[in-house]
């Protein structure tokens, strides 16, 4: 790495294994000779806040992240970085590229830090994937922590990387937004760039005038770049085709911008704002104008409430909203989410509303938000939706029955359940079966006609079909006793299956929990229940064998993870030791 170039404020440098930004160059009161003021990325490396001797020379984002080095010491220790091609040559150029198709491919796949759902292929850490025969054939390249400070010659980059589509430049020394413009010129096909943990100065509106646009870029990762939303909005015209924007861990708290009236990010479909400091839903509403936004990730923020009014037209195309690990505590917040007319995928784990809910609150979220097909990473199938909505309806009608003598309390309770009327209309007479006490109907209205079909070989001549009327509140255990009387199959050996209709041709196993009633499974008039037999001892042995097999797989997986952790810790210890040695050497000099 080059040393000795004249320092300039704003430049990014590396000293030992620690990165810093040059914030000041000049004289220091009470000291002789020129000094360089540094703001360290790792605040623990600093010694002051940019002031010394009562004089403030620069400010730091974190207290005590600053320090001063004499210019000669800085010149001898500071690594000023290299170009993209120099880093590529260092990583790949001296290696013997393996073209033997039978050779063992050594491929390591990792996720860009803080970026979900995007994979980057590490090429050539120890071995090189067989398809990479030369640098010119790269379509994905990862140059993480390579001290890159500039693109270099745009023409040379274009000639050397004609097929490059994805480039990971995380944790380098890039100090200016103009590097992205240079990459756009040098690599006209580049579609995905990761600039995580590069502290870049953003351009002013005047500096952006007349600059070329990068029309090929679709995905941009700017995690941990210490950027505000206003700064990000400034560059929207430079990336008019952007579809994914990742801004994790930037301490963003406000989402308004001075040019908020402009058409921001016209093609943006995914916006990742996880692990920031957003606490007010009104800030999120500033994003409602994004015309193509389909996926909004807000996990790890500080949102306390969600406020979407009935009839709201905000976020009309939003399909996914991730809200894990916020501080949402009201079911009214969940009801607001039901006003997102296109919402199908929701994450709410880690919020007080679910942490404090009996049974985890899943059934109530499914019932309150009508369009969900995915909740907390788990699919919501039609059968589950029906069960959840009926369970929710039964609970609400039960609560209404308790306050029926108080009209005001009943009205307030209904207002707190906006989907109640729609669910009653949807399930019609089944609502009466759920809460007969509240409607005053006779027992006959809660009866269900079911067809019991015995297919158990042990039943012999008793095999066949019986039609019975049973109460919806009948527990599975009592249904088994009825089947035992009808078909002479012992209750302990029965397996019960509800023959599903419609979309799902596979029967549902309803016989595992004797305490559940038939209403829990949304059984209607005319339902068909299959009665089979099984060997409890053989089933128990099979279950134990499966658990043992699962335990073996788990132990093997944990062993692999433990070995991987040991390797990572070993590398970290080595890097830490090198860093300490470098710091001690610097202090001695």
XYZ file of C-alpha atoms in Angstrom:
589
model
C 0.000 0.000 0.000
C 1.311 3.480 -0.738
C 2.563 5.656 2.077
C 3.698 9.224 2.329
C 1.185 11.140 0.218
C 0.168 14.501 1.630
C -2.873 14.034 3.885
C -6.104 15.826 2.996
C -9.211 16.292 5.133
C -11.860 13.709 4.286
C -9.379 11.078 3.110
C -9.795 7.550 4.428
C -6.685 5.766 5.688
C -5.717 2.577 7.455
C -3.120 2.430 10.193
C -2.348 -1.098 11.272
C -5.724 -2.829 11.156
C -7.682 0.279 12.126
C -9.449 2.620 9.714
C -9.783 6.358 10.211
C -10.819 9.557 8.461
C -8.451 12.519 8.170
C -10.275 15.459 9.762
C -7.527 18.047 10.253
C -4.064 18.882 8.898
C -2.036 21.720 10.369
C -0.473 23.213 13.449
C -1.547 22.292 16.985
C -1.314 24.913 19.713
C 1.560 24.256 22.088
C 3.195 21.713 19.759
C 5.846 22.016 17.084
C 5.515 20.946 13.459
C 2.471 19.855 11.462
C -0.045 17.363 12.852
C -2.803 15.193 11.396
C -6.137 14.875 13.219
C -7.842 11.491 12.797
C -11.315 10.245 13.619
C -11.147 6.495 14.159
C -13.925 4.126 13.049
C -13.332 2.229 16.287
C -13.836 4.864 18.975
C -11.792 2.775 21.425
C -8.710 3.570 19.334
C -9.126 7.319 19.904
C -7.862 9.517 22.700
C -9.927 12.731 22.479
C -12.932 14.355 20.822
C -10.950 16.371 18.285
C -9.773 18.979 20.765
C -6.567 19.392 22.705
C -5.181 22.096 24.932
C -8.601 23.733 25.103
C -8.719 24.224 21.322
C -11.258 22.405 19.115
C -9.800 21.320 15.772
C -12.542 18.965 14.542
C -15.599 17.140 15.819
C -16.298 13.395 16.056
C -19.460 11.357 15.727
C -18.467 9.447 18.870
C -16.819 11.018 21.877
C -13.126 10.254 22.250
C -12.880 8.810 18.735
C -10.204 11.349 17.729
C -6.448 11.572 18.069
C -3.489 13.483 16.621
C -0.411 12.098 14.886
C 2.685 13.971 13.911
C 2.885 14.307 10.144
C 6.072 12.262 9.832
C 4.594 9.412 11.873
C 1.411 9.578 9.806
C 3.402 9.440 6.568
C 5.289 6.368 7.705
C 2.301 4.423 9.011
C -0.795 5.413 7.047
C -1.866 3.161 4.191
C -3.636 5.356 1.663
C -5.252 2.605 -0.326
C -5.141 1.113 -3.798
C -7.325 0.905 -6.894
C -9.918 -1.728 -7.705
C -7.660 -3.390 -10.284
C -4.688 -3.450 -7.918
C -6.819 -5.230 -5.339
C -8.056 -7.689 -7.976
C -4.510 -8.416 -9.110
C -3.385 -8.965 -5.537
C -6.221 -11.341 -4.791
C -6.468 -13.206 -8.098
C -3.610 -12.228 -10.404
C -0.817 -14.262 -8.832
C -2.896 -17.420 -8.481
C -2.828 -20.416 -10.761
C -6.394 -20.416 -12.056
C -7.673 -24.008 -12.057
C -9.350 -25.025 -15.315
C -9.579 -28.738 -14.405
C -13.335 -29.401 -14.423
C -12.816 -32.476 -12.224
C -11.045 -30.553 -9.534
C -12.832 -30.050 -6.256
C -14.638 -26.723 -6.426
C -13.872 -24.556 -3.449
C -16.791 -22.206 -3.203
C -17.619 -20.178 -0.139
C -20.900 -18.292 -0.066
C -21.638 -15.559 2.410
C -24.117 -12.739 2.901
C -23.071 -9.131 2.625
C -23.068 -7.724 6.150
C -26.542 -6.614 7.186
C -28.021 -7.412 3.789
C -30.772 -10.031 3.741
C -31.465 -12.241 0.838
C -28.443 -11.276 -1.292
C -25.590 -13.771 -1.735
C -22.036 -12.896 -2.707
C -19.608 -15.456 -4.013
C -16.123 -15.379 -2.513
C -13.769 -16.346 -5.310
C -10.201 -17.382 -4.699
C -9.811 -17.168 -0.916
C -8.018 -20.548 -0.860
C -8.995 -22.173 -4.150
C -10.646 -20.726 -7.206
C -13.930 -21.993 -8.575
C -13.411 -23.987 -11.757
C -15.411 -21.591 -13.906
C -13.050 -18.671 -13.107
C -10.185 -19.077 -15.553
C -9.135 -15.447 -15.688
C -10.104 -12.075 -14.247
C -11.872 -11.099 -17.440
C -14.461 -13.858 -16.925
C -15.604 -12.663 -13.506
C -19.285 -11.806 -13.229
C -19.193 -11.459 -9.421
C -16.275 -10.232 -7.354
C -15.805 -9.684 -3.639
C -13.088 -7.283 -2.539
C -13.895 -6.837 1.148
C -11.396 -5.004 3.371
C -8.784 -4.601 0.637
C -7.870 -0.951 1.380
C -9.399 0.207 -1.910
C -9.579 3.997 -2.066
C -10.301 4.624 -5.753
C -11.533 3.015 -8.960
C -8.427 3.816 -10.963
C -8.415 4.023 -14.731
C -11.983 3.620 -15.977
C -10.786 2.283 -19.326
C -8.548 -0.343 -17.715
C -11.348 -1.452 -15.421
C -13.717 -1.742 -18.393
C -11.215 -3.821 -20.346
C -10.333 -6.046 -17.407
C -13.866 -6.734 -16.131
C -16.157 -6.718 -19.171
C -18.634 -9.234 -17.680
C -18.825 -7.993 -14.094
C -22.410 -7.743 -12.770
C -21.964 -7.730 -8.981
C -19.208 -6.087 -6.963
C -18.737 -6.126 -3.186
C -16.481 -3.323 -1.941
C -17.435 -3.508 1.747
C -15.096 -2.142 4.430
C -12.671 -0.318 2.179
C -11.305 3.246 2.167
C -13.690 4.841 -0.327
C -14.290 8.439 0.708
C -16.444 9.935 -2.040
C -19.751 9.157 -3.674
C -18.146 9.824 -7.046
C -16.677 6.308 -6.946
C -20.128 4.947 -7.803
C -20.354 7.252 -10.794
C -16.920 6.098 -11.924
C -17.962 2.465 -11.583
C -21.029 3.192 -13.695
C -18.844 4.592 -16.454
C -16.213 1.859 -16.211
C -18.675 -1.041 -15.848
C -21.813 -0.220 -17.834
C -23.390 -3.622 -17.053
C -22.831 -3.449 -13.289
C -26.176 -4.218 -11.613
C -25.324 -4.708 -7.927
C -22.825 -2.848 -5.713
C -22.196 -3.319 -2.005
C -20.493 -0.338 -0.338
C -21.149 -1.357 3.273
C -18.993 0.426 5.858
C -17.428 2.959 3.516
C -17.687 6.443 5.003
C -18.215 8.479 1.857
C -18.794 12.199 1.502
C -22.058 12.770 -0.343
C -22.284 15.321 -3.176
C -24.092 18.637 -3.067
C -26.942 19.294 -5.541
C -24.620 21.617 -7.466
C -21.952 18.901 -7.752
C -24.515 16.471 -9.132
C -25.627 18.733 -11.960
C -24.526 17.353 -15.303
C -23.083 14.143 -13.834
C -23.797 10.936 -15.802
C -26.532 8.547 -14.637
C -25.954 4.887 -13.871
C -28.867 3.250 -15.694
C -27.773 -0.363 -15.144
C -27.561 -0.336 -11.335
C -30.458 -2.242 -9.760
C -29.204 -3.015 -6.226
C -27.219 -0.708 -3.949
C -26.074 -1.606 -0.417
C -25.083 1.299 1.836
C -25.182 -0.332 5.265
C -23.136 1.294 8.059
C -22.152 4.284 5.953
C -23.254 6.983 8.462
C -25.736 8.438 5.972
C -28.943 10.359 6.538
C -32.032 9.883 4.387
C -31.642 13.424 3.030
C -28.157 12.558 1.803
C -29.367 9.382 0.124
C -32.208 11.218 -1.621
C -29.648 13.548 -3.208
C -28.278 10.765 -5.388
C -31.614 9.411 -6.634
C -31.258 11.008 -10.066
C -27.864 9.331 -10.486
C -29.419 5.869 -10.116
C -32.787 6.155 -11.898
C -33.217 2.380 -12.363
C -32.548 1.415 -8.728
C -34.861 -1.352 -7.486
C -33.232 -2.384 -4.172
C -31.717 -0.019 -1.614
C -30.238 -1.262 1.669
C -29.553 1.295 4.418
C -29.133 -0.803 7.566
C -27.414 0.587 10.678
C -27.082 4.217 9.584
C -28.718 5.731 12.711
C -31.463 7.149 10.473
C -34.322 8.661 12.471
C -35.964 10.987 9.934
C -37.282 10.115 6.476
C -38.328 13.555 5.302
C -36.179 15.419 2.799
C -35.914 19.028 1.653
C -36.819 17.958 -1.882
C -39.632 15.672 -0.720
C -41.883 17.034 -3.442
C -39.678 15.454 -6.098
C -40.413 12.010 -7.492
C -38.014 9.944 -5.401
C -36.655 6.583 -6.599
C -39.349 5.966 -9.236
C -38.505 2.249 -9.704
C -37.572 1.302 -6.126
C -39.243 -1.961 -5.071
C -37.333 -2.892 -1.907
C -36.164 -0.498 0.807
C -34.199 -1.897 3.745
C -34.089 0.409 6.791
C -33.458 -2.198 9.460
C -31.501 -1.445 12.645
C -31.871 2.335 12.510
C -33.459 4.776 14.985
C -36.908 5.361 13.461
C -39.457 5.830 16.243
C -42.320 7.793 14.669
C -44.690 6.223 12.132
C -45.220 9.653 10.610
C -41.639 9.434 9.362
C -42.464 6.156 7.630
C -45.424 7.849 5.954
C -42.945 10.039 4.035
C -42.181 6.882 2.023
C -45.795 6.378 0.948
C -45.187 8.346 -2.258
C -42.661 5.792 -3.578
C -44.691 4.576 -6.551
C -43.336 1.024 -6.910
C -42.441 0.129 -3.312
C -43.362 -3.507 -2.618
C -41.072 -4.507 0.259
C -40.285 -2.344 3.304
C -37.939 -3.644 5.991
C -38.156 -1.761 9.302
C -36.944 -4.366 11.794
C -34.744 -3.329 14.701
C -36.039 0.246 14.945
C -37.992 1.917 17.775
C -41.497 2.166 16.325
C -44.119 2.397 19.055
C -47.291 2.800 16.995
C -48.644 2.298 13.486
C -51.322 4.700 12.388
C -53.091 4.066 9.083
C -56.579 5.537 8.889
C -59.554 3.587 7.475
C -59.724 4.072 3.737
C -56.031 4.984 3.542
C -54.500 4.737 0.071
C -50.912 4.784 1.350
C -48.497 2.054 0.241
C -50.961 0.580 -2.254
C -48.379 -1.827 -3.722
C -46.691 -2.824 -0.450
C -46.601 -6.626 -0.178
C -44.018 -7.109 2.575
C -43.371 -5.188 5.772
C -40.820 -6.453 8.296
C -41.310 -5.017 11.802
C -39.409 -7.447 14.015
C -37.823 -6.117 17.237
C -39.666 -2.815 17.481
C -41.787 -1.792 20.508
C -45.306 -2.203 19.138
C -47.647 -3.024 22.015
C -51.229 -2.432 20.788
C -53.543 -4.648 18.739
C -54.669 -1.422 17.112
C -51.271 -1.356 15.385
C -52.026 -4.766 13.876
C -55.471 -3.557 12.798
C -53.776 -0.659 11.002
C -51.694 -3.121 9.000
C -54.923 -4.629 7.664
C -55.411 -1.324 5.799
C -52.392 -2.110 3.601
C -54.471 -3.530 0.790
C -51.670 -5.560 -0.890
C -49.945 -6.846 2.274
C -49.189 -10.588 2.209
C -45.932 -10.977 4.185
C -45.478 -9.635 7.749
C -42.875 -10.039 10.488
C -43.791 -8.969 14.026
C -41.597 -11.199 16.190
C -39.799 -9.496 19.063
C -42.541 -6.907 19.703
C -44.331 -6.633 23.070
C -47.692 -7.261 21.373
C -46.596 -10.848 20.598
C -44.235 -11.372 23.510
C -47.084 -10.724 25.952
C -49.803 -12.576 24.009
C -51.089 -15.933 25.148
C -49.866 -18.610 22.757
C -47.650 -16.152 20.901
C -50.540 -14.223 19.319
C -50.170 -15.819 15.882
C -53.823 -16.758 15.466
C -54.966 -13.241 16.331
C -52.576 -11.578 13.868
C -53.737 -13.923 11.102
C -57.366 -13.174 11.914
C -56.891 -9.395 12.117
C -54.865 -9.037 8.872
C -56.925 -10.662 6.162
C -54.438 -10.909 3.282
C -51.470 -12.561 5.009
C -49.943 -15.601 3.371
C -46.707 -15.399 5.393
C -46.258 -14.470 9.079
C -42.880 -14.382 10.828
C -41.346 -16.462 8.056
C -43.987 -19.216 8.230
C -46.652 -19.776 5.565
C -50.282 -19.068 6.408
C -52.270 -21.697 4.548
C -55.981 -21.487 3.877
C -56.769 -24.102 6.495
C -54.848 -22.234 9.186
C -56.518 -18.961 8.224
C -59.944 -20.483 8.623
C -59.058 -21.992 11.995
C -57.534 -18.726 13.243
C -60.469 -16.611 12.126
C -63.004 -18.943 13.742
C -60.997 -19.098 16.971
C -60.732 -15.314 17.010
C -64.439 -14.954 16.253
C -65.348 -17.320 19.079
C -63.165 -15.371 21.528
C -64.617 -11.978 20.556
C -68.212 -13.194 20.671
C -67.521 -14.652 24.100
C -66.226 -11.279 25.296
C -69.302 -9.557 23.858
C -71.550 -11.991 25.702
C -69.919 -10.959 28.977
C -70.619 -7.225 28.415
C -73.973 -7.489 26.616
C -75.688 -5.710 29.524
C -73.488 -2.623 29.034
C -74.119 -1.046 25.582
C -71.179 1.361 25.851
C -68.729 -1.406 26.754
C -70.097 -3.574 23.942
C -69.729 -0.723 21.427
C -66.137 -0.072 22.562
C -65.320 -3.767 22.290
C -66.711 -3.960 18.766
C -64.723 -0.883 17.767
C -61.529 -2.598 18.929
C -62.183 -5.494 16.544
C -62.644 -3.913 13.072
C -62.938 -7.266 11.274
C -65.721 -8.616 13.500
C -68.626 -7.752 11.199
C -66.820 -9.056 8.113
C -66.012 -12.348 9.835
C -69.582 -12.775 11.039
C -70.815 -12.160 7.496
C -68.243 -14.594 6.098
C -68.977 -17.493 8.435
C -72.686 -16.827 8.839
C -74.441 -19.503 10.916
C -71.119 -20.795 12.227
C -70.912 -17.696 14.416
C -74.023 -18.910 16.196
C -72.420 -22.309 16.706
C -69.396 -20.615 18.204
C -71.232 -18.629 20.829
C -74.715 -20.029 21.376
C -74.997 -18.419 24.796
C -74.706 -14.938 23.320
C -77.392 -15.519 20.711
C -79.831 -17.437 22.847
C -80.299 -20.172 20.184
C -81.205 -23.763 20.963
C -78.665 -26.536 21.286
C -79.676 -27.835 17.868
C -78.163 -24.787 16.190
C -74.725 -25.820 17.481
C -75.004 -29.402 16.218
C -72.868 -30.597 13.285
C -73.689 -33.505 11.018
C -70.549 -35.541 10.315
C -69.915 -38.679 8.270
C -67.682 -41.117 10.169
C -65.953 -43.494 7.733
C -64.086 -46.406 9.315
C -61.158 -47.718 7.258
C -59.425 -49.536 10.137
C -58.620 -53.187 9.242
C -59.140 -54.216 12.870
C -62.805 -53.176 12.642
C -63.572 -56.138 10.398
C -67.250 -56.220 9.511
C -67.794 -52.969 11.397
C -65.898 -51.081 8.706
C -68.128 -48.655 6.885
C -69.893 -45.312 7.106
C -72.009 -43.852 9.910
C -73.658 -40.401 9.945
C -74.077 -38.699 13.308
C -75.050 -35.304 14.652
C -72.640 -34.094 17.314
C -72.191 -30.754 19.111
C -69.463 -28.491 17.768
C -68.058 -28.352 21.293
C -67.451 -32.129 21.302
C -63.840 -32.891 22.201
C -61.750 -35.232 20.053
C -61.334 -37.640 22.963
C -65.106 -38.035 23.280
C -65.431 -38.433 19.512
C -62.986 -41.344 19.759
C -65.187 -42.973 22.411
C -68.148 -42.609 20.059
C -66.160 -44.232 17.241
C -65.077 -47.007 19.621
C -68.726 -47.789 20.326
C -69.652 -47.680 16.622
C -66.695 -49.518 15.059
C -65.158 -51.457 17.974
C -61.754 -49.842 17.444
C -60.150 -48.993 20.823
C -59.919 -45.236 21.353
C -56.221 -45.492 22.238
C -55.516 -47.046 18.816
C -57.561 -44.620 16.711
C -56.179 -42.167 14.177
C -58.701 -39.564 13.021
C -58.400 -37.620 9.777
C -60.616 -34.832 8.482
C -61.064 -35.307 4.768
C -60.240 -31.897 3.326
C -61.981 -30.481 0.319
C -61.274 -27.622 -2.057
C -57.601 -26.824 -2.642
C -56.094 -29.433 -0.315
C -56.735 -33.087 -1.251
C -54.732 -34.434 1.716
C -56.692 -35.297 4.911
C -55.785 -33.385 8.086
C -54.784 -35.315 11.202
C -57.172 -34.185 13.949
C -56.596 -37.013 16.421
C -53.341 -36.008 18.103
C -54.849 -33.749 20.802
C -57.879 -35.224 22.594
C -58.635 -31.912 24.343
C -59.446 -29.919 21.181
C -63.059 -29.575 20.134
C -64.475 -29.929 16.639
C -64.957 -26.174 16.262
C -61.199 -25.733 16.527
C -60.865 -27.594 13.212
C -63.671 -25.580 11.557
C -65.706 -28.728 10.940
C -68.968 -27.977 9.139
C -72.112 -29.919 8.330
C -71.407 -32.781 5.969
C -67.736 -33.109 6.921
C -66.159 -36.547 6.475
C -63.912 -37.966 9.206
C -61.830 -41.057 8.488
C -61.266 -43.501 11.361
C -58.146 -45.655 11.106
C -56.102 -47.655 13.623
C -52.406 -47.742 14.486
C -50.018 -49.456 16.898
C -49.247 -47.004 19.734
C -46.067 -48.853 20.737
C -44.737 -48.930 17.168
C -45.685 -45.273 16.774
C -43.826 -44.387 19.994
C -40.751 -46.297 18.827
C -40.888 -44.595 15.450
C -41.177 -41.211 17.154
C -38.177 -41.971 19.388
C -36.158 -43.137 16.396
C -37.018 -39.962 14.514
C -36.045 -37.834 17.522
C -32.754 -39.711 17.804
C -32.080 -39.166 14.089
C -32.925 -35.463 14.457
C -30.603 -35.270 17.464
C -27.764 -36.846 15.450
C -28.277 -34.365 12.631
C -28.396 -31.514 15.145
C -25.196 -32.689 16.854
C -23.414 -32.944 13.491
C -24.629 -29.475 12.511
C -23.515 -28.002 15.849
C -20.102 -29.666 15.431
C -19.697 -28.076 11.995
C -20.743 -24.714 13.381
C -18.345 -25.104 16.324
C -15.452 -25.817 13.972
C -16.383 -22.801 11.851
C -16.530 -20.613 14.981
C -13.123 -21.900 16.090
C -11.649 -20.961 12.716
C -13.239 -17.483 12.820
C -12.061 -16.905 16.406
C -8.569 -18.034 15.496
C -8.465 -15.550 12.608
C -9.871 -12.797 14.842
C -7.272 -13.492 17.530
C -4.521 -13.335 14.937
C -5.874 -10.045 13.542
C -6.207 -8.645 17.073
C -2.649 -9.631 17.894
C -1.403 -8.001 14.685
C -3.392 -4.874 15.478
C -1.958 -4.655 19.007
C 1.532 -5.180 17.678
C 1.011 -2.438 15.113
C -0.338 -0.037 17.731
C 2.541 -0.806 20.111
C 5.008 -0.263 17.295
C 3.353 3.054 16.464
C 3.457 4.154 20.105
C 7.147 3.243 20.420
C 8.017 5.227 17.310
